[in-house]
PDB file of C-alpha atoms in Angstrom:
ATOM      1  CA  MET M 610      -6.050  15.157  30.474  1.00 87.00           C
ATOM      2  CA  LEU M 611      -7.648  17.643  28.065  1.00 87.00           C
ATOM      3  CA  ASN M 612      -4.572  17.537  25.812  1.00 87.00           C
ATOM      4  CA  GLU M 613      -4.663  13.736  25.774  1.00 85.00           C
ATOM      5  CA  PHE M 614      -8.341  13.861  24.820  1.00 81.00           C
ATOM      6  CA  LYS M 615      -7.576  16.301  21.984  1.00 78.00           C
ATOM      7  CA  ALA M 616      -4.810  13.994  20.736  1.00 78.00           C
ATOM      8  CA  PHE M 617      -7.170  11.008  20.891  1.00 76.00           C
ATOM      9  CA  ILE M 618      -9.902  12.779  18.911  1.00 73.00           C
ATOM     10  CA  ALA M 619      -7.425  14.108  16.352  1.00 74.00           C
ATOM     11  CA  ARG M 620      -6.183  10.609  15.442  1.00 72.00           C
ATOM     12  CA  GLY M 621      -7.070   9.563  11.935  1.00 68.00           C
ATOM     13  CA  ASN M 622      -8.698   6.278  12.884  1.00 77.00           C
ATOM     14  CA  VAL M 623     -11.119   7.969  15.295  1.00 76.00           C
ATOM     15  CA  MET M 624     -12.222  10.381  12.584  1.00 76.00           C
ATOM     16  CA  ASP M 625     -12.533   7.506  10.093  1.00 80.00           C
ATOM     17  CA  LEU M 626     -14.714   5.643  12.566  1.00 82.00           C
ATOM     18  CA  ALA M 627     -16.922   8.702  13.080  1.00 83.00           C
ATOM     19  CA  VAL M 628     -17.354   9.144   9.332  1.00 84.00           C
ATOM     20  CA  GLY M 629     -18.127   5.423   8.986  1.00 85.00           C
ATOM     21  CA  VAL M 630     -20.794   5.582  11.685  1.00 89.00           C
ATOM     22  CA  ILE M 631     -22.459   8.620  10.100  1.00 91.00           C
ATOM     23  CA  ILE M 632     -22.435   7.106   6.613  1.00 88.00           C
ATOM     24  CA  GLY M 633     -23.590   3.773   8.051  1.00 85.00           C
ATOM     25  CA  GLY M 634     -26.543   5.477   9.720  1.00 87.00           C
ATOM     26  CA  ALA M 635     -27.553   7.168   6.489  1.00 88.00           C
ATOM     27  CA  PHE M 636     -27.081   3.921   4.568  1.00 83.00           C
ATOM     28  CA  GLY M 637     -29.235   2.132   7.159  1.00 83.00           C
ATOM     29  CA  GLY M 638     -32.037   4.612   6.444  1.00 86.00           C
ATOM     30  CA  ILE M 639     -31.765   3.852   2.726  1.00 86.00           C
ATOM     31  CA  VAL M 640     -31.920   0.108   3.376  1.00 81.00           C
ATOM     32  CA  LYS M 641     -34.890   0.561   5.734  1.00 81.00           C
ATOM     33  CA  SER M 642     -36.764   2.527   3.082  1.00 86.00           C
ATOM     34  CA  LEU M 643     -35.864  -0.057   0.439  1.00 82.00           C
ATOM     35  CA  THR M 644     -37.176  -2.828   2.662  1.00 77.00           C
ATOM     36  CA  ASP M 645     -40.294  -1.056   3.967  1.00 78.00           C
ATOM     37  CA  ASP M 646     -41.305   0.753   0.783  1.00 85.00           C
ATOM     38  CA  VAL M 647     -40.174  -1.590  -2.016  1.00 84.00           C
ATOM     39  CA  ILE M 648     -39.376  -5.148  -0.942  1.00 80.00           C
ATOM     40  CA  MET M 649     -41.957  -5.800   1.785  1.00 75.00           C
ATOM     41  CA  PRO M 650     -44.940  -4.649  -0.349  1.00 80.00           C
ATOM     42  CA  ILE M 651     -43.756  -6.986  -3.135  1.00 82.00           C
ATOM     43  CA  VAL M 652     -43.317  -9.858  -0.675  1.00 74.00           C
ATOM     44  CA  GLY M 653     -46.750  -9.072   0.761  1.00 74.00           C
ATOM     45  CA  ALA M 654     -48.320  -9.102  -2.711  1.00 78.00           C
ATOM     46  CA  VAL M 655     -46.642 -12.409  -3.611  1.00 79.00           C
ATOM     47  CA  PHE M 656     -47.770 -14.076  -0.371  1.00 71.00           C
ATOM     48  CA  GLY M 657     -51.388 -12.921  -0.444  1.00 70.00           C
ATOM     49  CA  GLY M 658     -51.330  -9.228   0.339  1.00 62.00           C
ATOM     50  CA  PHE M 659     -50.451  -9.355   4.018  1.00 61.00           C
ATOM     51  CA  ASP M 660     -48.360  -6.775   5.823  1.00 63.00           C
ATOM     52  CA  PHE M 661     -45.591  -8.109   8.070  1.00 75.00           C
ATOM     53  CA  SER M 662     -45.666  -5.054  10.299  1.00 75.00           C
ATOM     54  CA  ASN M 663     -49.067  -5.985  11.766  1.00 80.00           C
ATOM     55  CA  TYR M 664     -48.199  -9.579  12.638  1.00 85.00           C
ATOM     56  CA  PHE M 665     -48.154  -9.961  16.396  1.00 87.00           C
ATOM     57  CA  ILE M 666     -49.271 -12.166  19.246  1.00 88.00           C
ATOM     58  CA  GLY M 667     -50.982 -10.590  22.226  1.00 88.00           C
ATOM     59  CA  LEU M 668     -49.354 -11.613  25.490  1.00 88.00           C
ATOM     60  CA  SER M 669     -52.349 -10.705  27.629  1.00 84.00           C
ATOM     61  CA  SER M 670     -56.067 -11.338  27.330  1.00 85.00           C
ATOM     62  CA  ASN M 671     -56.691  -7.571  27.055  1.00 85.00           C
ATOM     63  CA  VAL M 672     -55.104  -7.447  23.579  1.00 85.00           C
ATOM     64  CA  ASN M 673     -57.753  -7.850  20.873  1.00 87.00           C
ATOM     65  CA  ALA M 674     -56.805  -5.097  18.376  1.00 87.00           C
ATOM     66  CA  GLN M 675     -56.178  -5.750  14.690  1.00 84.00           C
ATOM     67  CA  THR M 676     -53.172  -3.447  14.263  1.00 84.00           C
ATOM     68  CA  LEU M 677     -49.859  -3.485  16.095  1.00 84.00           C
ATOM     69  CA  GLY M 678     -50.082   0.139  17.222  1.00 86.00           C
ATOM     70  CA  ALA M 679     -53.510  -0.355  18.791  1.00 88.00           C
ATOM     71  CA  ALA M 680     -52.444  -3.681  20.317  1.00 88.00           C
ATOM     72  CA  ARG M 681     -49.434  -2.086  22.001  1.00 88.00           C
ATOM     73  CA  GLN M 682     -51.754   0.409  23.667  1.00 89.00           C
ATOM     74  CA  GLN M 683     -53.851  -2.468  25.044  1.00 90.00           C
ATOM     75  CA  GLY M 684     -50.953  -4.446  26.524  1.00 87.00           C
ATOM     76  CA  ALA M 685     -47.829  -6.463  25.883  1.00 90.00           C
ATOM     77  CA  VAL M 686     -47.423  -7.964  22.425  1.00 89.00           C
ATOM     78  CA  LEU M 687     -44.885 -10.153  20.661  1.00 89.00           C
ATOM     79  CA  ALA M 688     -44.365  -8.235  17.395  1.00 87.00           C
ATOM     80  CA  TYR M 689     -42.792 -10.970  15.278  1.00 88.00           C
ATOM     81  CA  GLY M 690     -43.741  -9.194  12.029  1.00 85.00           C
ATOM     82  CA  SER M 691     -41.536  -6.250  12.949  1.00 83.00           C
ATOM     83  CA  PHE M 692     -38.746  -8.698  13.721  1.00 86.00           C
ATOM     84  CA  VAL M 693     -39.110 -10.288  10.268  1.00 84.00           C
ATOM     85  CA  THR M 694     -38.870  -6.838   8.674  1.00 78.00           C
ATOM     86  CA  VAL M 695     -35.734  -5.967  10.690  1.00 80.00           C
ATOM     87  CA  LEU M 696     -34.221  -9.355   9.842  1.00 85.00           C
ATOM     88  CA  ILE M 697     -34.800  -8.729   6.130  1.00 80.00           C
ATOM     89  CA  ASN M 698     -33.228  -5.255   6.545  1.00 75.00           C
ATOM     90  CA  PHE M 699     -30.170  -6.874   8.111  1.00 82.00           C
ATOM     91  CA  LEU M 700     -29.842  -9.504   5.382  1.00 84.00           C
ATOM     92  CA  ILE M 701     -30.074  -6.865   2.659  1.00 81.00           C
ATOM     93  CA  LEU M 702     -27.481  -4.686   4.386  1.00 77.00           C
ATOM     94  CA  ALA M 703     -25.167  -7.669   4.949  1.00 84.00           C
ATOM     95  CA  TRP M 704     -25.508  -8.686   1.274  1.00 86.00           C
ATOM     96  CA  ILE M 705     -24.710  -5.175   0.061  1.00 81.00           C
ATOM     97  CA  ILE M 706     -21.668  -4.923   2.343  1.00 81.00           C
ATOM     98  CA  PHE M 707     -20.522  -8.360   1.154  1.00 89.00           C
ATOM     99  CA  LEU M 708     -20.783  -7.225  -2.472  1.00 88.00           C
ATOM    100  CA  MET M 709     -18.925  -3.998  -1.705  1.00 84.00           C
ATOM    101  CA  VAL M 710     -16.083  -5.830   0.063  1.00 87.00           C
ATOM    102  CA  LYS M 711     -15.920  -8.376  -2.758  1.00 93.00           C
ATOM    103  CA  GLY M 712     -15.709  -5.561  -5.329  1.00 91.00           C
ATOM    104  CA  VAL M 713     -13.017  -3.707  -3.412  1.00 87.00           C
ATOM    105  CA  ASN M 714     -10.997  -6.928  -3.026  1.00 92.00           C
ATOM    106  CA  ALA M 715     -11.262  -7.626  -6.779  1.00 93.00           C
ATOM    107  CA  LEU M 716     -10.192  -4.063  -7.552  1.00 92.00           C
ATOM    108  CA  GLN M 717      -7.273  -4.352  -5.126  1.00 92.00           C
ATOM    109  CA  LYS M 718      -6.140  -7.582  -6.830  1.00 93.00           C
ATOM    110  CA  GLN M 719      -6.171  -5.826 -10.213  1.00 93.00           C
ATOM    111  CA  VAL M 720      -4.153  -2.900  -8.855  1.00 91.00           C
ATOM    112  CA  ASP M 721      -1.639  -5.251  -7.210  1.00 90.00           C
ATOM    113  CA  LYS M 722      -1.280  -7.218 -10.450  1.00 90.00           C
ATOM    114  CA  GLN M 723      -0.664  -4.045 -12.458  1.00 88.00           C
ATOM    115  CA  LEU M 724       1.901  -2.822  -9.935  1.00 87.00           C
ATOM    116  CA  LYS M 725       3.762  -6.149 -10.102  1.00 86.00           C
ATOM    117  CA  LEU M 726       3.792  -6.038 -13.911  1.00 84.00           C
ATOM    118  CA  LYS M 727       5.064  -2.462 -13.869  1.00 81.00           C
ATOM    119  CA  ALA M 728       7.779  -3.365 -11.364  1.00 74.00           C
ATOM    120  CA  LYS M 729       8.949  -6.216 -13.627  1.00 77.00           C
ATOM    121  CA  GLU M 730       9.021  -3.964 -16.707  1.00 74.00           C
ATOM    122  CA  GLU M 731      11.012  -1.161 -15.123  1.00 71.00           C
ATOM    123  CA  PRO M 732      14.338  -2.180 -13.648  1.00 72.00           C
ATOM    124  CA  ALA M 733      14.970  -0.502 -10.366  1.00 73.00           C
ATOM    125  CA  THR M 734      17.284   2.462 -10.759  1.00 81.00           C
ATOM    126  CA  PRO M 735      19.950   2.602  -8.095  1.00 83.00           C
ATOM    127  CA  PRO M 736      20.146   5.632  -5.840  1.00 88.00           C
ATOM    128  CA  ALA M 737      22.328   8.535  -7.034  1.00 89.00           C
ATOM    129  CA  ASP M 738      25.185   7.755  -4.652  1.00 90.00           C
ATOM    130  CA  VAL M 739      25.344   4.111  -5.753  1.00 88.00           C
ATOM    131  CA  ALA M 740      25.265   5.147  -9.431  1.00 88.00           C
ATOM    132  CA  LEU M 741      28.127   7.607  -8.820  1.00 90.00           C
ATOM    133  CA  LEU M 742      30.219   5.003  -7.008  1.00 91.00           C
ATOM    134  CA  THR M 743      29.593   2.524  -9.836  1.00 91.00           C
ATOM    135  CA  GLU M 744      30.764   5.101 -12.382  1.00 91.00           C
ATOM    136  CA  ILE M 745      33.922   5.814 -10.373  1.00 91.00           C
ATOM    137  CA  ARG M 746      34.620   2.083 -10.083  1.00 91.00           C
ATOM    138  CA  ASP M 747      34.222   1.610 -13.835  1.00 90.00           C
ATOM    139  CA  LEU M 748      36.549   4.566 -14.577  1.00 89.00           C
ATOM    140  CA  LEU M 749      39.169   3.206 -12.185  1.00 87.00           C
ATOM    141  CA  ALA M 750      38.907  -0.213 -13.825  1.00 87.00           C
ATOM    142  CA  LYS M 751      39.594   1.318 -17.274  1.00 88.00           C
ATOM    143  CA  ARG M 752      42.676   3.183 -16.063  1.00 84.00           C
ATOM    144  CA  PRO M 753      46.065   1.705 -16.946  1.00 80.00           C
ATOM    145  CA  ALA M 754      47.662  -0.297 -14.156  1.00 72.00           C
ATOM    146  CA  GLY M 755      50.739   1.890 -13.662  1.00 66.00           C
ATOM    147  CA  VAL M 756      48.978   5.250 -13.336  1.00 63.00           C
TER     148      VAL M 756
END
């Protein structure tokens, strides 16, 4: 079983997935910082200076705090402002991935087009054995009939 596990881990697609998860996690941190530190303050300034992170509804009568952190210590809260921030993070990440996939697809189309043009320009050279047999055939065809 240990050998099978080693073979499973050593497969290329498993390693690619691991690299993708690690890079995705780091990229998620960048998007979170972009949202929390750049976009949300601008959105807050445009819409009157409020901060989404402190928007919540107390689910018990004990909750009367003004900030989300203090409210969570008092009881259960519905933190819809945090949800809005996470939703914006997701939309930004989805948009960036869409643009990346679109760019890669456009690049792939260009490469495919260039390869097709190159294939049309260069006639395919036959393998060495076929070229040799063709040469022998042509020499035999040139030989006089009685020889």
